[in-house]
């Protein structure tokens, strides 16, 4: 095993090949996780129409393991080799996708949801290790750039997963026979494929969900193999296992709360995920209202998410470039203020207008500008021997706020239209921007 590059007196060239391999591995895991979730949402709408509200229980499922097992997975990341944990989770992902594919293939929705629960546990164990190993690979001086790339690659993969699956699901419900793929591969190829995988004919939601899941499974295999080429670094935590790891959440949060740098930066990071989860559920609500719960739901939802996602990716790239040499907290302050302005502006225009789409993109750009410096600051200020534990505590906060976002948006959906929901999010964003602004004025090393 290698010693960590941030060990005092240790200087060596950054292994960028290993870093980009890590980016690929974690991006593919994020893509498949979100893709699996967003296969089940349109399947629920296809099965139950506008009453198909699977987005709410699935949104809760994806965050509950982070809340329940946060101290334990943080301990795992500090106590054992992070590369080995990443490799184990890459293999588990293959098993999960195989089980989920078979459940969808046999029209077993409960089974597919159960396998998705296992996927959520896999993501919980994977997260502290894939975040914690970044500093081991690149060191402190490149953390602003590297953290931004890792986070934006993950977010981009999440967004491509949910948008791409929506588009793909809609296409597979009523596939065209005049695409570039038909011209390249020929009708015979698609006839053979349909005969094997699609016995029910057109407008089969089960096929529209199971076939992409099979593709995700095949994609996971080479990425799992590549995980075995990650460098291994000696763990820096030596705490023995104890059963209290399964119920010491408040102790873990207490350690984070005592460190002002970690506490305030995590408040901002957690708000980003609260904001993102709420806006995502709002786009699903808007897609249902625009489409009336018809087969067009997936395509309408994909368009709305694409504008928001494109902005998030652009903002992440911009923030990473700005922070490539130093962590700049003033970028987060500007991002928070722009989030507030974008949300208020979104409340004033039609959901189907071009201006609305442009403002969704602006909201995505500003949210990414808000996140990247905060995330880099948090990872850099955590002690080396407790970084996995602090990242897991941060994940716990993120997921509690993500779970709150599910209930918060559901409550807003019952009482106010999307336009007023944007007003509420604008007010909350302005408040958080003010908190980060005050923190940036006094935090040591913050700019």
Coordinates of C-alpha atoms in Angstrom, one line a residue, residues 32-379:
X32 CA -26.7 3.5 -12.7
X33 CA -28.1 4.4 -9.3
X34 CA -30.2 7.3 -10.7
X35 CA -31.0 5.4 -13.9
X36 CA -32.5 2.6 -11.8
X37 CA -34.6 5.0 -9.8
X38 CA -35.9 6.8 -12.8
X39 CA -36.8 3.6 -14.6
X40 CA -39.3 2.9 -11.8
X41 CA -40.9 6.4 -11.7
X42 CA -42.2 6.4 -15.3
X43 CA -43.1 2.7 -14.9
X44 CA -45.3 3.7 -12.0
X45 CA -46.9 6.5 -14.2
X46 CA -47.4 3.9 -17.0
X47 CA -49.1 1.5 -14.6
X48 CA -51.1 3.9 -12.5
X49 CA -51.4 7.2 -14.4
X50 CA -51.2 10.5 -12.5
X51 CA -51.7 8.4 -9.3
X52 CA -48.4 6.8 -9.8
X53 CA -46.4 8.7 -7.2
X54 CA -43.4 6.3 -6.8
X55 CA -41.0 9.3 -6.9
X56 CA -41.8 10.0 -3.2
X57 CA -41.1 6.6 -1.7
X58 CA -38.1 6.1 -4.0
X59 CA -36.8 9.5 -2.9
X60 CA -37.0 8.3 0.7
X61 CA -35.5 4.9 0.0
X62 CA -32.4 6.4 -1.6
X63 CA -31.5 8.5 1.5
X64 CA -32.7 6.3 4.4
X65 CA -29.6 4.0 4.4
X66 CA -27.3 7.0 4.6
X67 CA -29.2 8.1 7.7
X68 CA -29.3 4.7 9.3
X69 CA -25.8 3.5 8.6
X70 CA -23.8 6.8 8.5
X71 CA -21.4 6.1 11.5
X72 CA -20.8 2.5 10.4
X73 CA -19.8 3.4 6.8
X74 CA -17.7 6.3 7.9
X75 CA -15.8 3.9 10.2
X76 CA -15.4 1.4 7.3
X77 CA -13.8 4.1 5.1
X78 CA -11.3 5.2 7.8
X79 CA -10.5 1.6 9.1
X80 CA -10.0 -0.2 5.8
X81 CA -8.4 0.4 2.4
X82 CA -10.8 2.7 0.5
X83 CA -9.8 1.2 -2.9
X84 CA -10.8 -2.3 -1.6
X85 CA -14.2 -0.9 -0.5
X86 CA -14.7 0.7 -3.9
X87 CA -13.9 -2.6 -5.6
X88 CA -16.3 -4.6 -3.4
X89 CA -19.1 -2.1 -4.1
X90 CA -18.5 -2.3 -7.8
X91 CA -19.0 -6.0 -7.7
X92 CA -22.1 -5.7 -5.5
X93 CA -23.6 -3.2 -8.1
X94 CA -23.4 -6.0 -10.7
X95 CA -25.4 -8.3 -8.5
X96 CA -28.0 -5.6 -7.7
X97 CA -28.6 -4.8 -11.4
X98 CA -28.9 -8.4 -12.3
X99 CA -31.6 -8.9 -9.6
X100 CA -33.4 -5.8 -10.6
X101 CA -33.3 -6.7 -14.3
X102 CA -34.8 -10.1 -13.6
X103 CA -37.6 -8.6 -11.4
X104 CA -38.6 -6.2 -14.2
X105 CA -38.3 -8.9 -16.8
X106 CA -40.8 -11.0 -14.8
X107 CA -43.1 -8.0 -14.1
X108 CA -42.3 -8.0 -10.3
X109 CA -42.5 -4.4 -9.2
X110 CA -42.0 -5.2 -5.5
X111 CA -38.9 -7.2 -6.3
X112 CA -37.5 -4.4 -8.4
X113 CA -38.1 -1.9 -5.5
X114 CA -36.4 -4.3 -3.1
X115 CA -33.3 -4.5 -5.2
X116 CA -33.3 -0.8 -5.5
X117 CA -33.2 -0.7 -1.7
X118 CA -30.1 -2.8 -1.8
X119 CA -28.7 -0.4 -4.4
X120 CA -29.3 2.4 -1.9
X121 CA -27.2 0.5 0.7
X122 CA -24.5 0.0 -1.8
X123 CA -24.3 3.7 -2.5
X124 CA -24.2 4.5 1.2
X125 CA -21.1 2.3 1.7
X126 CA -19.5 3.6 -1.5
X127 CA -19.8 7.3 -0.9
X128 CA -17.3 8.0 2.0
X129 CA -14.6 5.9 0.3
X130 CA -14.9 7.4 -3.2
X131 CA -14.9 10.9 -1.6
X132 CA -12.1 10.2 0.9
X133 CA -9.7 8.7 -1.5
X134 CA -9.6 11.9 -3.6
X135 CA -7.2 13.7 -1.2
X136 CA -5.1 10.5 -0.9
X137 CA -4.6 10.7 -4.7
X138 CA -4.2 14.4 -5.4
X139 CA -3.1 16.0 -2.1
X140 CA -4.2 19.3 -0.6
X141 CA -3.1 21.7 -3.3
X142 CA -5.3 20.2 -6.0
X143 CA -8.4 19.5 -3.8
X144 CA -10.4 22.5 -5.1
X145 CA -10.0 21.3 -8.7
X146 CA -10.3 17.5 -8.0
X147 CA -13.2 17.8 -5.6
X148 CA -15.1 19.9 -8.2
X149 CA -14.5 17.4 -11.0
X150 CA -15.6 14.5 -8.8
X151 CA -18.7 16.2 -7.6
X152 CA -19.7 17.5 -11.1
X153 CA -19.0 14.2 -12.7
X154 CA -21.2 12.5 -10.1
X155 CA -24.0 15.2 -10.6
X156 CA -23.7 15.0 -14.4
X157 CA -24.0 11.3 -14.2
X158 CA -27.1 11.5 -11.9
X159 CA -28.7 14.0 -14.3
X160 CA -27.9 12.1 -17.5
X161 CA -29.2 9.0 -15.8
X162 CA -32.6 10.5 -14.9
X163 CA -33.0 12.5 -18.1
X164 CA -31.7 9.8 -20.4
X165 CA -33.9 7.1 -18.8
X166 CA -37.0 9.3 -19.2
X167 CA -36.2 9.8 -22.9
X168 CA -35.3 6.1 -23.4
X169 CA -38.4 4.9 -21.6
X170 CA -40.6 7.1 -23.8
X171 CA -38.9 5.8 -26.9
X172 CA -39.2 2.2 -26.0
X173 CA -42.9 2.6 -25.3
X174 CA -43.5 3.6 -29.0
X175 CA -40.2 3.0 -30.8
X176 CA -39.5 4.6 -34.1
X177 CA -38.3 2.5 -37.1
X178 CA -36.6 5.4 -38.8
X179 CA -33.5 6.2 -36.6
X180 CA -29.8 6.2 -37.4
X181 CA -29.4 2.9 -35.5
X182 CA -31.9 1.2 -37.7
X183 CA -30.1 2.4 -40.8
X184 CA -26.7 1.3 -39.4
X185 CA -27.7 -2.1 -37.9
X186 CA -30.6 -3.0 -40.1
X187 CA -34.2 -4.0 -39.4
X188 CA -33.3 -7.6 -38.9
X189 CA -31.2 -6.8 -35.9
X190 CA -34.1 -4.9 -34.2
X191 CA -36.6 -7.6 -35.1
X192 CA -34.4 -10.2 -33.5
X193 CA -33.9 -8.0 -30.4
X194 CA -37.6 -7.4 -30.0
X195 CA -38.4 -11.1 -30.5
X196 CA -36.0 -12.0 -27.6
X197 CA -36.6 -9.1 -25.2
X198 CA -40.0 -7.7 -26.1
X199 CA -42.7 -10.4 -26.5
X200 CA -45.6 -8.1 -25.5
X201 CA -45.5 -5.8 -28.5
X202 CA -45.7 -2.0 -28.4
X203 CA -46.4 0.2 -25.4
X204 CA -45.0 -2.3 -22.9
X205 CA -43.7 -0.4 -19.9
X206 CA -42.1 -3.5 -18.4
X207 CA -39.9 -3.8 -21.5
X208 CA -39.2 -0.1 -21.5
X209 CA -37.8 -0.5 -17.9
X210 CA -36.1 -3.9 -18.2
X211 CA -34.1 -3.3 -21.3
X212 CA -32.2 -0.2 -20.1
X213 CA -31.6 -2.1 -16.8
X214 CA -29.9 -4.8 -18.8
X215 CA -27.7 -2.2 -20.5
X216 CA -26.7 -0.8 -17.1
X217 CA -25.8 -4.3 -16.0
X218 CA -23.5 -4.8 -19.0
X219 CA -21.9 -1.3 -18.5
X220 CA -21.1 -2.1 -14.9
X221 CA -18.8 -5.1 -15.7
X222 CA -15.8 -3.3 -17.4
X223 CA -16.0 -0.5 -14.8
X224 CA -15.9 -3.0 -12.0
X225 CA -12.8 -4.5 -13.6
X226 CA -11.1 -1.1 -13.8
X227 CA -11.7 -0.5 -10.1
X228 CA -9.0 -3.2 -9.4
X229 CA -6.4 -0.8 -10.9
X230 CA -7.0 1.9 -8.3
X231 CA -3.9 2.7 -6.1
X232 CA -4.3 1.4 -2.5
X233 CA -3.4 3.7 0.4
X234 CA -2.9 2.6 4.0
X235 CA -5.9 3.5 6.2
X236 CA -5.3 6.1 8.9
X237 CA -8.0 5.1 11.3
X238 CA -7.4 2.4 13.9
X239 CA -10.7 2.4 15.9
X240 CA -11.9 -1.2 16.5
X241 CA -15.4 -2.3 15.6
X242 CA -18.1 -1.7 18.2
X243 CA -21.9 -2.2 17.9
X244 CA -22.3 1.4 18.9
X245 CA -21.4 2.3 15.3
X246 CA -25.0 1.5 14.4
X247 CA -26.6 4.0 16.8
X248 CA -24.0 6.8 17.5
X249 CA -25.3 9.2 14.9
X250 CA -25.6 12.0 17.4
X251 CA -22.1 11.5 18.6
X252 CA -20.9 11.6 14.9
X253 CA -22.9 14.8 14.2
X254 CA -21.6 16.3 17.5
X255 CA -18.0 15.9 16.3
X256 CA -18.9 17.7 13.1
X257 CA -20.9 20.4 14.8
X258 CA -18.0 21.3 17.1
X259 CA -15.8 22.2 14.1
X260 CA -17.2 25.5 12.8
X261 CA -15.5 25.2 9.4
X262 CA -17.1 21.8 8.9
X263 CA -20.4 22.8 10.4
X264 CA -21.1 25.8 8.3
X265 CA -19.7 24.4 5.1
X266 CA -21.9 21.3 5.6
X267 CA -24.9 23.5 6.1
X268 CA -24.4 24.8 2.6
X269 CA -23.7 21.4 1.1
X270 CA -26.8 20.0 2.7
X271 CA -28.9 22.9 1.5
X272 CA -27.7 22.2 -2.1
X273 CA -29.1 18.6 -1.9
X274 CA -32.3 19.9 -0.3
X275 CA -32.6 22.4 -3.1
X276 CA -31.8 19.9 -5.8
X277 CA -34.2 17.3 -4.4
X278 CA -37.0 19.7 -4.1
X279 CA -36.6 21.1 -7.6
X280 CA -36.3 17.6 -9.0
X281 CA -39.7 16.7 -7.5
X282 CA -41.1 20.0 -8.7
X283 CA -40.1 19.2 -12.3
X284 CA -41.9 15.8 -12.0
X285 CA -45.0 17.5 -10.7
X286 CA -44.8 20.1 -13.6
X287 CA -44.3 17.3 -16.1
X288 CA -47.4 15.5 -14.8
X289 CA -49.5 18.7 -15.0
X290 CA -48.3 19.5 -18.6
X291 CA -48.7 16.0 -19.9
X292 CA -51.8 15.1 -17.9
X293 CA -50.1 11.8 -16.9
X294 CA -50.1 10.5 -20.5
X295 CA -47.2 8.7 -22.3
X296 CA -45.7 12.1 -22.9
X297 CA -44.8 12.4 -19.2
X298 CA -41.3 11.1 -19.6
X299 CA -40.4 13.3 -22.6
X300 CA -41.8 16.5 -20.9
X301 CA -40.0 15.6 -17.7
X302 CA -36.8 15.0 -19.6
X303 CA -36.9 18.4 -21.2
X304 CA -37.4 20.2 -17.9
X305 CA -34.6 18.3 -16.2
X306 CA -32.3 18.8 -19.2
X307 CA -32.2 22.5 -18.9
X308 CA -31.6 22.4 -15.1
X309 CA -29.0 19.7 -15.6
X310 CA -27.2 21.4 -18.3
X311 CA -26.9 24.5 -16.1
X312 CA -25.5 22.4 -13.2
X313 CA -22.8 20.9 -15.4
X314 CA -21.8 24.2 -16.8
X315 CA -21.7 25.8 -13.4
X316 CA -19.7 22.9 -12.0
X317 CA -17.1 23.2 -14.8
X318 CA -16.9 27.0 -14.2
X319 CA -16.5 26.6 -10.5
X320 CA -13.8 24.0 -10.8
X321 CA -11.8 26.2 -13.1
X322 CA -12.2 29.2 -10.8
X323 CA -11.1 27.0 -7.8
X324 CA -8.4 25.1 -9.7
X325 CA -5.6 26.6 -7.6
X326 CA -7.4 27.9 -4.5
X327 CA -10.7 27.3 -2.7
X328 CA -12.8 30.5 -3.3
X329 CA -15.7 30.8 -0.9
X330 CA -16.9 34.0 -2.6
X331 CA -18.0 31.9 -5.5
X332 CA -20.4 30.0 -3.2
X333 CA -21.8 33.3 -2.0
X334 CA -22.4 34.5 -5.5
X335 CA -24.0 31.2 -6.4
X336 CA -26.4 31.3 -3.5
X337 CA -27.5 34.8 -4.4
X338 CA -28.1 33.8 -8.0
X339 CA -30.1 30.7 -6.9
X340 CA -32.5 33.1 -5.1
X341 CA -32.8 35.4 -8.1
X342 CA -33.4 32.5 -10.5
X343 CA -36.1 31.0 -8.4
X344 CA -38.0 34.2 -8.0
X345 CA -37.8 34.9 -11.7
X346 CA -39.0 31.3 -12.4
X347 CA -42.2 32.1 -10.4
X348 CA -43.2 34.8 -12.9
X349 CA -43.1 33.0 -16.3
X350 CA -45.0 30.1 -18.0
X351 CA -43.7 26.6 -17.4
X352 CA -43.7 26.0 -21.2
X353 CA -41.9 29.2 -22.3
X354 CA -38.3 29.5 -23.5
X355 CA -37.6 32.0 -20.8
X356 CA -38.6 29.4 -18.2
X357 CA -36.1 26.9 -19.6
X358 CA -33.3 29.5 -19.6
X359 CA -34.1 30.4 -16.0
X360 CA -34.0 26.7 -15.1
X361 CA -30.5 26.6 -16.6
X362 CA -29.5 29.7 -14.6
X363 CA -30.7 28.0 -11.4
X364 CA -28.6 25.0 -12.2
X365 CA -25.5 27.1 -12.9
X366 CA -25.9 29.0 -9.7
X367 CA -26.5 25.9 -7.6
X368 CA -23.2 24.3 -8.9
X369 CA -21.3 27.5 -8.2
X370 CA -22.7 27.4 -4.7
X371 CA -21.7 23.7 -4.1
X372 CA -18.2 23.2 -5.4
X373 CA -16.1 25.5 -3.2
X374 CA -18.1 24.4 -0.1
X375 CA -17.5 20.8 -0.8
X376 CA -13.8 21.3 -1.4
X377 CA -13.5 23.4 1.8
X378 CA -15.2 20.6 3.8
X379 CA -13.0 17.8 2.6

